Amino acid sequence: MPLRIAIFDDNKNIRESIAMLLQTEKDFEVVGSFAHVLDCLEDVTQCSPDVILMDIEMPGMTGIEAVKIIKHELPDVLILMQTVFEDDDNVFDSICAGASGYILKNFLNTKLIDAIKELEFGGSPMSPSIARKVLTKMQQIPQHVSNMPAPDYKLTAREKEVLACVVNGLSYKMIGDQLFIGYETVRSHIKHIYEKLHVASLTEVVHKAMKEGIV
Amino acid sequence: MPLRIAIFDDNKNIRESIAMLLQTEKDFEVVGSFAHVLDCLEDVTQCSPDVILMDIEMPGMTGIEAVKIIKHELPDVLILMQTVFEDDDNVFDSICAGASGYILKNFLNTKLIDAIKELEFGGSPMSPSIARKVLTKMQQIPQHVSNMPAPDYKLTAREKEVLACVVNGLSYKMIGDQLFIGYETVRSHIKHIYEKLHVASLTEVVHKAMKEGIV
DNA sequence: TACAATATCCCCACTTTTGGTGATATTTTT
DNA sequence: AAAAATATCACCAAAAGTGGGGATATTGTA
């Protein structure tokens, strides 16, 4: 079964030359080719590709927006971004939007086929310099969000529920309503949370819970 | 001027074969070779390498710990991790510790030279599957920490100071003492913060400030 | 079975926070 | 120079949270 590929690029020449290039691989099948992303969801749903080649610079809607939309509905398609520039913002926005690879247009003809195969194989093709940028970015991210496991304060399931409510800014009364328990019960749980977290106010609870990723 | 390389690996055979391999490149110079990382800081300071090849599995101290220590003192050295496994935790821990590349021991002989050159060129060599892991990880990270700039709520400098105190769990009274202003002044600032952030309680303030990276 | 932990609820007294409505002096902007 | 924003402080009443005691029923564990 061939790998189904869809192309989004506003330049007709590029679309056609990409399609031509991809057809040299007999495992690849170009199932769609679109000049804009305004109807990207329909387009993609219709041709159901395994891999999407998405241009970042697109008229009407940016390719990054399209990635978000498509990934939201179809989380399993792999999206390879193509662009002329590799400025930080576009790279990171694409990644956060859900792209799985990043290829520069200059190297399309020499590296596209390999990049797509890499994608298929579970890899993420990207230029070395982009990889560096990504790593550098990750290193700037606070520990707990990137990797540190949430410390275990031995909160019970119920206490965790209450904690989640507290973090979301609910008052005791609102928490009671939310969890179908009385005001005093909420208080009781929160007293226990205070003890276990070694804090003495709601603000500290929220701070600690968010900082350490308990919620 | 050749590229200075240091090797950390507890296996003598591997150290020597790596050194031999690297010496085939005339632009490379192996300036140090160490069996453990207990004195890594001294070792590295002494031989002042441009690139460090670090084994993850090391006796006494883990290679990841060593990376942290070295990077803290010498942020400019490039560190290439080498390992037999590519399990998530090690990969991410290494990255967070400050590694700039990640190579599997299986491919040392075929890819090490290229990997080091890539490092030198400002890239980050890593296997495609590791790259995918990294991207997937980044996509799970909340917007603001990864890329989104903190939204501007037009808080004044003073309000931001008060906000910081609130987030750190201080009470009105404590904030007043901290900033050398009266209780009522603190209240006044917080009222304004409530308006500007569209919230109505301290917990919401802490939550919003932390979630959106205002602090 | 006895014990420990959990989830639920109650009361009292006290502290803190909140909403509303001010005021004054200083700084910044227009 | 006038207007707007900022930083400072004040008072009152109502609402919410906190600390330190309890109690009871259920569930899980030794």
Tab-separated table of C-alpha atoms (C1' of nucleotides) in Angstrom:
chain	number	residue	atom	x	y	z
A	1	MET	CA	0.000	0.000	0.000
A	2	PRO	CA	1.569	3.251	-1.073
A	3	LEU	CA	2.061	6.247	1.181
A	4	ARG	CA	-0.613	8.842	0.475
A	5	ILE	CA	0.726	12.377	0.244
A	6	ALA	CA	-1.047	15.718	-0.029
A	7	ILE	CA	0.595	18.974	-1.035
A	8	PHE	CA	-0.305	22.496	0.073
A	9	ASP	CA	1.553	25.260	-1.731
A	10	ASP	CA	0.349	28.424	-3.352
A	11	ASN	CA	2.924	28.204	-6.124
A	12	LYS	CA	1.671	26.050	-8.954
A	13	ASN	CA	5.128	25.347	-10.315
A	14	ILE	CA	6.361	24.119	-6.981
A	15	ARG	CA	3.291	21.946	-6.497
A	16	GLU	CA	3.786	20.324	-9.850
A	17	SER	CA	7.480	19.807	-9.535
A	18	ILE	CA	7.006	18.298	-6.093
A	19	ALA	CA	4.346	15.986	-7.411
A	20	MET	CA	6.584	14.987	-10.250
A	21	LEU	CA	9.465	14.367	-7.907
A	22	LEU	CA	7.353	12.250	-5.596
A	23	GLN	CA	6.029	10.160	-8.443
A	24	THR	CA	9.506	8.875	-9.066
A	25	GLU	CA	9.026	6.880	-5.869
A	26	LYS	CA	6.659	4.054	-6.524
A	27	ASP	CA	5.764	3.786	-2.812
A	28	PHE	CA	4.437	7.316	-2.862
A	29	GLU	CA	1.112	8.469	-4.172
A	30	VAL	CA	0.155	12.120	-4.452
A	31	VAL	CA	-3.502	12.151	-3.524
A	32	GLY	CA	-4.067	15.879	-3.408
A	33	SER	CA	-2.528	19.177	-4.381
A	34	PHE	CA	-3.950	22.464	-3.162
A	35	ALA	CA	-3.099	26.096	-3.717
A	36	HIS	CA	-4.544	27.382	-0.457
A	37	VAL	CA	-5.600	26.143	2.954
A	38	LEU	CA	-8.975	27.820	3.256
A	39	ASP	CA	-10.754	24.515	2.830
A	40	CYS	CA	-7.914	22.445	4.202
A	41	LEU	CA	-10.081	20.386	6.489
A	42	GLU	CA	-12.407	19.311	3.695
A	43	ASP	CA	-9.525	18.787	1.336
A	44	VAL	CA	-7.672	16.601	3.767
A	45	THR	CA	-10.724	14.696	4.885
A	46	GLN	CA	-11.509	13.968	1.291
A	47	CYS	CA	-8.136	12.729	0.116
A	48	SER	CA	-7.135	11.263	3.507
A	49	PRO	CA	-3.371	11.476	3.175
A	50	ASP	CA	-0.812	9.866	5.454
A	51	VAL	CA	1.564	12.751	5.035
A	52	ILE	CA	0.918	16.401	4.303
A	53	LEU	CA	3.520	18.674	2.819
A	54	MET	CA	2.608	22.143	4.017
A	55	ASP	CA	4.014	25.453	2.879
A	56	ILE	CA	4.292	27.977	5.698
A	57	GLU	CA	3.716	31.037	3.583
A	58	MET	CA	0.214	30.767	2.208
A	59	PRO	CA	-2.420	33.277	1.161
A	60	GLY	CA	-5.515	33.776	3.294
A	61	MET	CA	-4.510	31.583	6.174
A	62	THR	CA	-1.025	30.742	7.299
A	63	GLY	CA	0.183	27.193	6.973
A	64	ILE	CA	0.686	27.091	10.712
A	65	GLU	CA	-2.967	27.796	11.363
A	66	ALA	CA	-3.847	25.063	8.918
A	67	VAL	CA	-1.631	22.626	10.788
A	68	LYS	CA	-3.449	23.386	14.022
A	69	ILE	CA	-6.830	22.841	12.420
A	70	ILE	CA	-5.878	19.676	10.622
A	71	LYS	CA	-4.060	18.158	13.577
A	72	HIS	CA	-6.986	18.905	15.821
A	73	GLU	CA	-9.342	16.899	13.668
A	74	LEU	CA	-6.893	14.321	12.371
A	75	PRO	CA	-4.145	13.868	14.942
A	76	ASP	CA	-2.571	10.984	13.091
A	77	VAL	CA	-1.565	12.646	9.835
A	78	LEU	CA	2.072	13.542	9.668
A	79	ILE	CA	2.805	17.058	8.568
A	80	LEU	CA	6.060	18.163	7.025
A	81	MET	CA	6.517	21.907	6.934
A	82	GLN	CA	8.356	23.493	4.048
A	83	THR	CA	9.600	27.028	4.060
A	84	VAL	CA	12.253	29.309	2.703
A	85	PHE	CA	13.139	30.791	6.068
A	86	GLU	CA	13.956	29.066	9.283
A	87	ASP	CA	13.323	31.855	11.745
A	88	ASP	CA	12.655	30.804	15.298
A	89	ASP	CA	9.055	31.853	15.544
A	90	ASN	CA	7.878	29.951	12.511
A	91	VAL	CA	9.781	26.878	13.545
A	92	PHE	CA	8.418	26.796	17.067
A	93	ASP	CA	4.939	27.790	16.096
A	94	SER	CA	4.872	24.987	13.563
A	95	ILE	CA	6.097	22.489	16.079
A	96	CYS	CA	3.579	23.592	18.664
A	97	ALA	CA	0.878	23.459	16.035
A	98	GLY	CA	1.704	19.822	15.488
A	99	ALA	CA	4.163	19.545	12.622
A	100	SER	CA	6.413	16.501	12.702
A	101	GLY	CA	9.175	17.740	10.452
A	102	TYR	CA	10.620	20.809	8.893
A	103	ILE	CA	12.318	21.038	5.513
A	104	LEU	CA	13.832	24.020	3.741
A	105	LYS	CA	12.650	24.697	0.209
A	106	ASN	CA	16.196	25.001	-1.023
A	107	PHE	CA	16.738	21.347	-0.311
A	108	LEU	CA	13.386	20.100	-1.491
A	109	ASN	CA	14.667	18.308	-4.567
A	110	THR	CA	17.553	16.611	-2.810
A	111	LYS	CA	16.024	15.827	0.576
A	112	LEU	CA	12.268	15.670	0.252
A	113	ILE	CA	12.076	11.982	-0.488
A	114	ASP	CA	14.340	11.074	2.384
A	115	ALA	CA	12.459	13.406	4.683
A	116	ILE	CA	9.142	11.777	3.901
A	117	LYS	CA	10.578	8.330	4.382
A	118	GLU	CA	12.000	9.437	7.691
A	119	LEU	CA	8.586	10.688	8.730
A	120	GLU	CA	6.996	7.422	7.775
A	121	PHE	CA	9.624	5.564	9.744
A	122	GLY	CA	8.769	7.467	12.919
A	123	GLY	CA	11.425	10.109	12.680
A	124	SER	CA	11.306	13.871	12.451
A	125	PRO	CA	13.344	15.282	9.627
A	126	MET	CA	14.718	18.726	10.200
A	127	SER	CA	17.826	20.628	9.361
A	128	PRO	CA	20.631	20.427	11.915
A	129	SER	CA	20.325	24.087	12.738
A	130	ILE	CA	16.622	23.745	13.407
A	131	ALA	CA	17.326	20.775	15.632
A	132	ARG	CA	19.725	22.943	17.593
A	133	LYS	CA	17.129	25.638	17.954
A	134	VAL	CA	14.627	23.129	19.249
A	135	LEU	CA	17.059	21.739	21.780
A	136	THR	CA	18.058	25.182	22.949
A	137	LYS	CA	14.419	26.043	23.374
A	138	MET	CA	13.730	22.937	25.388
A	139	GLN	CA	16.604	23.752	27.678
A	140	GLN	CA	15.016	27.060	28.536
A	141	ILE	CA	11.847	25.400	29.663
A	142	PRO	CA	11.216	24.899	33.378
A	143	GLN	CA	12.049	21.431	34.612
A	144	HIS	CA	8.694	20.118	35.570
A	145	VAL	CA	6.957	20.870	32.290
A	146	SER	CA	9.639	19.211	30.288
A	147	ASN	CA	10.427	16.162	32.266
A	148	MET	CA	10.529	16.237	36.026
A	149	PRO	CA	7.861	13.978	37.458
A	150	ALA	CA	5.408	15.609	39.811
A	151	PRO	CA	6.513	15.002	43.384
A	152	ASP	CA	4.148	12.743	45.252
A	153	TYR	CA	2.497	14.399	48.214
A	154	LYS	CA	0.284	11.371	48.811
A	155	LEU	CA	-2.894	13.266	48.180
A	156	THR	CA	-5.968	11.112	47.991
A	157	ALA	CA	-8.071	11.024	44.836
A	158	ARG	CA	-10.645	13.286	46.396
A	159	GLU	CA	-8.049	15.714	47.614
A	160	LYS	CA	-6.650	15.917	44.113
A	161	GLU	CA	-10.089	16.750	42.790
A	162	VAL	CA	-10.457	19.489	45.344
A	163	LEU	CA	-6.968	20.699	44.564
A	164	ALA	CA	-7.807	20.967	40.885
A	165	CYS	CA	-10.809	23.109	41.751
A	166	VAL	CA	-8.735	25.334	43.996
A	167	VAL	CA	-6.167	25.831	41.275
A	168	ASN	CA	-8.928	26.820	38.908
A	169	GLY	CA	-9.897	29.605	41.247
A	170	LEU	CA	-13.102	28.169	42.693
A	171	SER	CA	-14.278	29.192	46.157
A	172	TYR	CA	-15.082	26.643	48.846
A	173	LYS	CA	-18.750	26.985	48.120
A	174	MET	CA	-18.285	26.526	44.373
A	175	ILE	CA	-16.096	23.492	44.958
A	176	GLY	CA	-18.783	21.982	47.136
A	177	ASP	CA	-21.360	22.477	44.418
A	178	GLN	CA	-19.030	21.126	41.784
A	179	LEU	CA	-18.216	17.946	43.691
A	180	PHE	CA	-21.635	17.575	45.334
A	181	ILE	CA	-20.282	17.819	48.848
A	182	GLY	CA	-20.814	20.276	51.666
A	183	TYR	CA	-18.830	23.381	52.482
A	184	GLU	CA	-17.348	21.832	55.598
A	185	THR	CA	-16.230	18.800	53.687
A	186	VAL	CA	-14.389	20.970	51.245
A	187	ARG	CA	-12.738	22.687	54.171
A	188	SER	CA	-11.739	19.375	55.625
A	189	HIS	CA	-10.097	18.275	52.395
A	190	ILE	CA	-8.312	21.561	52.053
A	191	LYS	CA	-7.002	21.350	55.581
A	192	HIS	CA	-5.472	18.028	54.686
A	193	ILE	CA	-4.040	19.458	51.483
A	194	TYR	CA	-2.441	22.222	53.530
A	195	GLU	CA	-0.796	19.681	55.777
A	196	LYS	CA	0.440	17.473	52.982
A	197	LEU	CA	1.749	20.347	50.898
A	198	HIS	CA	3.142	22.201	53.907
A	199	VAL	CA	1.393	25.430	53.055
A	200	ALA	CA	-1.117	27.642	54.794
A	201	SER	CA	-3.091	29.517	52.177
A	202	LEU	CA	-4.896	29.007	48.920
A	203	THR	CA	-2.452	31.108	46.989
A	204	GLU	CA	0.400	28.929	48.140
A	205	VAL	CA	-1.545	25.865	47.145
A	206	VAL	CA	-2.117	27.194	43.632
A	207	HIS	CA	1.488	28.280	43.321
A	208	LYS	CA	2.947	25.015	44.492
A	209	ALA	CA	0.532	22.886	42.512
A	210	MET	CA	1.240	24.747	39.303
A	211	LYS	CA	4.964	25.104	39.796
A	212	GLU	CA	5.477	21.458	40.545
A	213	GLY	CA	2.997	20.211	38.026
A	214	ILE	CA	0.804	18.435	40.544
A	215	VAL	CA	-2.266	19.399	38.612
B	1	MET	CA	42.963	25.362	14.396
B	2	PRO	CA	41.702	21.855	15.079
B	3	LEU	CA	38.541	21.043	16.967
B	4	ARG	CA	39.394	19.956	20.501
B	5	ILE	CA	37.487	16.899	21.665
B	6	ALA	CA	37.261	15.214	25.066
B	7	ILE	CA	35.898	11.752	25.680
B	8	PHE	CA	34.095	10.439	28.759
B	9	ASP	CA	33.444	6.705	28.762
B	10	ASP	CA	34.041	4.089	31.385
B	11	ASN	CA	34.942	1.469	28.807
B	12	LYS	CA	38.603	1.686	27.928
B	13	ASN	CA	38.197	-0.115	24.619
B	14	ILE	CA	35.504	2.262	23.476
B	15	ARG	CA	37.538	5.294	24.533
B	16	GLU	CA	40.501	4.098	22.568
B	17	SER	CA	38.603	3.116	19.475
B	18	ILE	CA	36.797	6.440	19.500
B	19	ALA	CA	40.073	8.273	19.846
B	20	MET	CA	41.504	6.270	17.009
B	21	LEU	CA	38.508	6.948	14.829
B	22	LEU	CA	38.643	10.667	15.527
B	23	GLN	CA	42.300	10.847	14.720
B	24	THR	CA	41.544	9.910	11.160
B	25	GLU	CA	40.143	13.410	10.845
B	26	LYS	CA	42.961	15.873	10.733
B	27	ASP	CA	40.705	18.704	11.911
B	28	PHE	CA	40.008	16.848	15.134
B	29	GLU	CA	42.216	16.635	18.154
B	30	VAL	CA	41.470	14.395	21.122
B	31	VAL	CA	42.594	16.455	24.089
B	32	GLY	CA	41.306	14.278	26.881
B	33	SER	CA	39.958	10.816	27.601
B	34	PHE	CA	38.431	9.962	30.963
B	35	ALA	CA	36.981	6.829	32.484
B	36	HIS	CA	34.698	8.561	34.962
B	37	VAL	CA	33.130	11.955	35.567
B	38	LEU	CA	33.927	12.391	39.236
B	39	ASP	CA	36.484	15.076	38.434
B	40	CYS	CA	34.830	16.133	35.230
B	41	LEU	CA	34.984	19.828	35.976
B	42	GLU	CA	38.719	19.781	36.591
B	43	ASP	CA	39.281	17.479	33.654
B	44	VAL	CA	37.348	19.698	31.310
B	45	THR	CA	38.806	22.918	32.616
B	46	GLN	CA	42.251	21.489	32.148
B	47	CYS	CA	41.936	20.214	28.591
B	48	SER	CA	39.420	22.886	27.511
B	49	PRO	CA	37.674	21.003	24.728
B	50	ASP	CA	35.281	22.448	22.170
B	51	VAL	CA	33.255	19.274	22.110
B	52	ILE	CA	32.682	16.632	24.764
B	53	LEU	CA	31.597	13.134	23.944
B	54	MET	CA	29.749	11.917	27.013
B	55	ASP	CA	28.584	8.439	27.808
B	56	ILE	CA	25.297	8.362	29.658
B	57	GLU	CA	25.959	5.235	31.656
B	58	MET	CA	28.889	5.988	33.910
B	59	PRO	CA	29.986	4.737	37.300
B	60	GLY	CA	29.710	6.975	40.334
B	61	MET	CA	27.904	9.827	38.710
B	62	THR	CA	25.635	9.666	35.742
B	63	GLY	CA	26.720	11.355	32.537
B	64	ILE	CA	23.631	13.528	32.736
B	65	GLU	CA	24.703	14.946	36.076
B	66	ALA	CA	28.101	15.638	34.610
B	67	VAL	CA	26.528	17.525	31.722
B	68	LYS	CA	24.682	19.755	34.154
B	69	ILE	CA	27.812	20.525	36.095
B	70	ILE	CA	29.978	21.140	33.072
B	71	LYS	CA	27.399	23.240	31.257
B	72	HIS	CA	26.869	25.329	34.345
B	73	GLU	CA	30.508	26.296	34.506
B	74	LEU	CA	31.285	26.232	30.807
B	75	PRO	CA	28.129	26.990	28.883
B	76	ASP	CA	29.900	27.129	25.556
B	77	VAL	CA	31.209	23.592	25.271
B	78	LEU	CA	29.147	21.403	23.025
B	79	ILE	CA	28.199	18.067	24.477
B	80	LEU	CA	27.319	15.036	22.425
B	81	MET	CA	25.657	12.282	24.396
B	82	GLN	CA	26.307	8.685	23.481
B	83	THR	CA	24.241	5.820	24.743
B	84	VAL	CA	23.018	2.379	23.919
B	85	PHE	CA	19.417	3.116	24.756
B	86	GLU	CA	17.229	5.912	23.596
B	87	ASP	CA	14.569	5.803	26.244
B	88	ASP	CA	12.606	8.982	26.754
B	89	ASP	CA	13.828	9.879	30.190
B	90	ASN	CA	17.491	9.779	29.359
B	91	VAL	CA	16.969	11.711	26.176
B	92	PHE	CA	15.000	14.496	27.793
B	93	ASP	CA	17.111	14.639	30.886
B	94	SER	CA	20.195	15.003	28.736
B	95	ILE	CA	18.648	17.743	26.693
B	96	CYS	CA	17.498	19.615	29.754
B	97	ALA	CA	20.923	19.190	31.265
B	98	GLY	CA	22.393	20.934	28.270
B	99	ALA	CA	23.430	18.354	25.711
B	100	SER	CA	23.464	19.519	22.115
B	101	GLY	CA	23.302	16.188	20.385
B	102	TYR	CA	22.528	12.563	20.923
B	103	ILE	CA	24.154	9.626	19.174
B	104	LEU	CA	23.551	5.905	19.589
B	105	LYS	CA	26.572	3.768	20.297
B	106	ASN	CA	25.601	1.348	17.574
B	107	PHE	CA	26.253	4.009	14.986
B	108	LEU	CA	29.342	5.476	16.553
B	109	ASN	CA	31.747	4.251	13.917
B	110	THR	CA	29.630	5.312	10.975
B	111	LYS	CA	28.125	8.548	12.248
B	112	LEU	CA	30.322	9.971	14.953
B	113	ILE	CA	32.473	12.084	12.671
B	114	ASP	CA	29.483	13.546	10.873
B	115	ALA	CA	27.754	14.171	14.158
B	116	ILE	CA	30.673	16.121	15.547
B	117	LYS	CA	30.952	18.158	12.380
B	118	GLU	CA	27.263	18.894	12.568
B	119	LEU	CA	27.710	20.077	16.138
B	120	GLU	CA	30.554	22.314	15.098
B	121	PHE	CA	28.405	23.787	12.358
B	122	GLY	CA	25.687	24.796	14.780
B	123	GLY	CA	23.517	21.761	14.323
B	124	SER	CA	22.220	19.143	16.708
B	125	PRO	CA	22.778	15.617	15.532
B	126	MET	CA	20.249	13.114	16.742
B	127	SER	CA	18.541	10.082	15.406
B	128	PRO	CA	15.263	10.659	13.588
B	129	SER	CA	13.319	8.838	16.258
B	130	ILE	CA	14.829	10.986	18.981
B	131	ALA	CA	13.960	14.071	16.996
B	132	ARG	CA	10.384	12.879	16.867
B	133	LYS	CA	10.359	12.344	20.605
B	134	VAL	CA	11.648	15.825	21.170
B	135	LEU	CA	9.040	17.370	18.921
B	136	THR	CA	6.267	15.374	20.490
B	137	LYS	CA	7.448	16.507	23.873
B	138	MET	CA	7.518	20.128	22.845
B	139	GLN	CA	3.994	19.854	21.565
B	140	GLN	CA	2.808	18.772	24.987
B	141	ILE	CA	4.256	21.818	26.619
B	142	PRO	CA	1.937	24.692	27.492
B	143	GLN	CA	2.005	27.513	24.976
B	144	HIS	CA	3.486	30.284	27.010
B	145	VAL	CA	6.576	28.418	28.154
B	146	SER	CA	7.390	27.228	24.706
B	147	ASN	CA	6.759	30.255	22.627
B	148	MET	CA	3.780	32.457	23.292
B	149	PRO	CA	4.813	35.834	24.642
B	150	ALA	CA	3.174	36.827	27.906
B	151	PRO	CA	0.017	38.753	27.112
B	152	ASP	CA	0.216	42.368	28.136
B	153	TYR	CA	-2.343	43.339	30.722
B	154	LYS	CA	-0.840	46.814	31.064
B	155	LEU	CA	0.070	46.322	34.681
B	156	THR	CA	2.180	49.088	36.138
B	157	ALA	CA	5.612	48.342	37.553
B	158	ARG	CA	4.293	48.510	41.076
B	159	GLU	CA	1.380	46.277	40.274
B	160	LYS	CA	3.750	43.727	38.850
B	161	GLU	CA	5.751	43.804	42.068
B	162	VAL	CA	2.617	43.238	44.083
B	163	LEU	CA	1.564	40.516	41.677
B	164	ALA	CA	4.862	38.731	42.164
B	165	CYS	CA	4.324	38.792	45.913
B	166	VAL	CA	0.814	37.469	45.570
B	167	VAL	CA	2.004	34.631	43.366
B	168	ASN	CA	4.573	33.776	45.985
B	169	GLY	CA	1.816	33.319	48.516
B	170	LEU	CA	2.288	36.435	50.622
B	171	SER	CA	-0.639	37.954	52.477
B	172	TYR	CA	-1.586	41.605	52.095
B	173	LYS	CA	0.193	42.456	55.302
B	174	MET	CA	3.368	40.647	54.295
B	175	ILE	CA	3.334	42.334	50.914
B	176	GLY	CA	3.057	45.704	52.583
B	177	ASP	CA	6.060	44.962	54.778
B	178	GLN	CA	7.993	43.643	51.825
B	179	LEU	CA	7.376	46.685	49.636
B	180	PHE	CA	7.353	49.221	52.490
B	181	ILE	CA	3.798	50.344	51.834
B	182	GLY	CA	0.639	50.211	53.857
B	183	TYR	CA	-1.998	47.523	53.922
B	184	GLU	CA	-4.527	49.698	52.157
B	185	THR	CA	-2.077	50.496	49.415
B	186	VAL	CA	-1.560	46.841	48.771
B	187	ARG	CA	-5.281	46.441	48.583
B	188	SER	CA	-5.524	49.269	46.145
B	189	HIS	CA	-2.945	47.718	43.843
B	190	ILE	CA	-4.602	44.345	44.030
B	191	LYS	CA	-7.957	45.825	43.183
B	192	HIS	CA	-6.407	47.237	40.051
B	193	ILE	CA	-4.789	43.915	39.255
B	194	TYR	CA	-8.186	42.258	39.573
B	195	GLU	CA	-9.661	44.688	37.094
B	196	LYS	CA	-6.874	44.376	34.587
B	197	LEU	CA	-6.728	40.601	34.762
B	198	HIS	CA	-10.508	40.233	34.901
B	199	VAL	CA	-10.452	38.067	37.959
B	200	ALA	CA	-11.918	38.297	41.431
B	201	SER	CA	-9.754	36.328	43.817
B	202	LEU	CA	-6.143	35.752	44.727
B	203	THR	CA	-6.226	32.169	43.581
B	204	GLU	CA	-7.350	33.255	40.144
B	205	VAL	CA	-4.582	35.817	40.066
B	206	VAL	CA	-1.951	33.216	40.891
B	207	HIS	CA	-3.398	30.783	38.382
B	208	LYS	CA	-3.594	33.265	35.540
B	209	ALA	CA	-0.226	34.804	36.256
B	210	MET	CA	1.489	31.442	36.297
B	211	LYS	CA	-0.392	29.924	33.390
B	212	GLU	CA	0.231	32.837	31.098
B	213	GLY	CA	3.742	33.446	32.254
B	214	ILE	CA	3.110	36.982	33.446
B	215	VAL	CA	5.456	36.453	36.343
C	1	DT	C1'	-11.593	-8.785	63.329
C	2	DA	C1'	-9.338	-4.747	64.660
C	3	DC	C1'	-6.952	-0.884	62.844
C	4	DA	C1'	-5.958	2.766	59.772
C	5	DA	C1'	-7.230	5.647	56.226
C	6	DT	C1'	-10.707	8.070	53.798
C	7	DA	C1'	-14.817	10.847	52.966
C	8	DT	C1'	-18.287	13.102	54.865
C	9	DC	C1'	-20.076	16.718	57.998
C	10	DC	C1'	-20.413	20.186	62.317
C	11	DC	C1'	-19.226	24.284	65.508
C	12	DC	C1'	-16.793	28.369	67.260
C	13	DA	C1'	-13.730	32.064	67.207
C	14	DC	C1'	-10.566	34.603	64.560
C	15	DT	C1'	-8.196	36.498	60.578
C	16	DT	C1'	-8.066	37.738	55.944
C	17	DT	C1'	-9.936	39.125	51.898
C	18	DT	C1'	-13.280	41.641	49.070
C	19	DG	C1'	-16.394	45.528	47.164
C	20	DG	C1'	-17.490	50.021	47.302
C	21	DT	C1'	-16.337	54.746	47.824
C	22	DG	C1'	-13.511	57.782	48.745
C	23	DA	C1'	-8.838	61.162	49.273
C	24	DT	C1'	-4.073	63.287	48.200
C	25	DA	C1'	0.464	63.886	46.106
C	26	DT	C1'	3.432	62.711	42.294
C	27	DT	C1'	4.484	61.552	37.746
C	28	DT	C1'	3.462	61.126	32.936
C	29	DT	C1'	1.093	62.301	28.949
C	30	DT	C1'	-1.353	65.382	26.045
D	1	DA	C1'	-0.702	74.143	31.682
D	2	DA	C1'	-4.333	70.792	31.918
D	3	DA	C1'	-5.603	66.031	31.944
D	4	DA	C1'	-4.684	61.305	32.883
D	5	DA	C1'	-2.388	57.823	35.128
D	6	DT	C1'	0.050	56.231	39.176
D	7	DA	C1'	1.149	55.439	44.013
D	8	DT	C1'	-0.113	56.230	48.319
D	9	DC	C1'	-3.563	55.809	52.143
D	10	DA	C1'	-8.478	55.452	54.709
D	11	DC	C1'	-13.130	53.484	56.330
D	12	DC	C1'	-17.029	50.307	56.501
D	13	DA	C1'	-19.633	46.250	55.968
D	14	DA	C1'	-19.955	41.782	54.050
D	15	DA	C1'	-17.926	37.569	52.449
D	16	DA	C1'	-14.534	34.148	52.550
D	17	DG	C1'	-11.013	31.638	54.543
D	18	DT	C1'	-8.302	29.618	58.681
D	19	DG	C1'	-7.257	26.911	63.037
D	20	DG	C1'	-8.540	23.821	66.201
D	21	DG	C1'	-11.202	21.149	67.962
D	22	DG	C1'	-14.680	17.317	67.101
D	23	DA	C1'	-18.215	13.181	64.936
D	24	DT	C1'	-19.825	9.255	61.870
D	25	DA	C1'	-19.838	5.840	58.174
D	26	DT	C1'	-17.282	3.352	54.738
D	27	DT	C1'	-13.481	1.154	52.815
D	28	DG	C1'	-9.346	-1.133	52.705
D	29	DT	C1'	-5.562	-3.446	55.141
D	30	DA	C1'	-2.936	-5.944	58.752
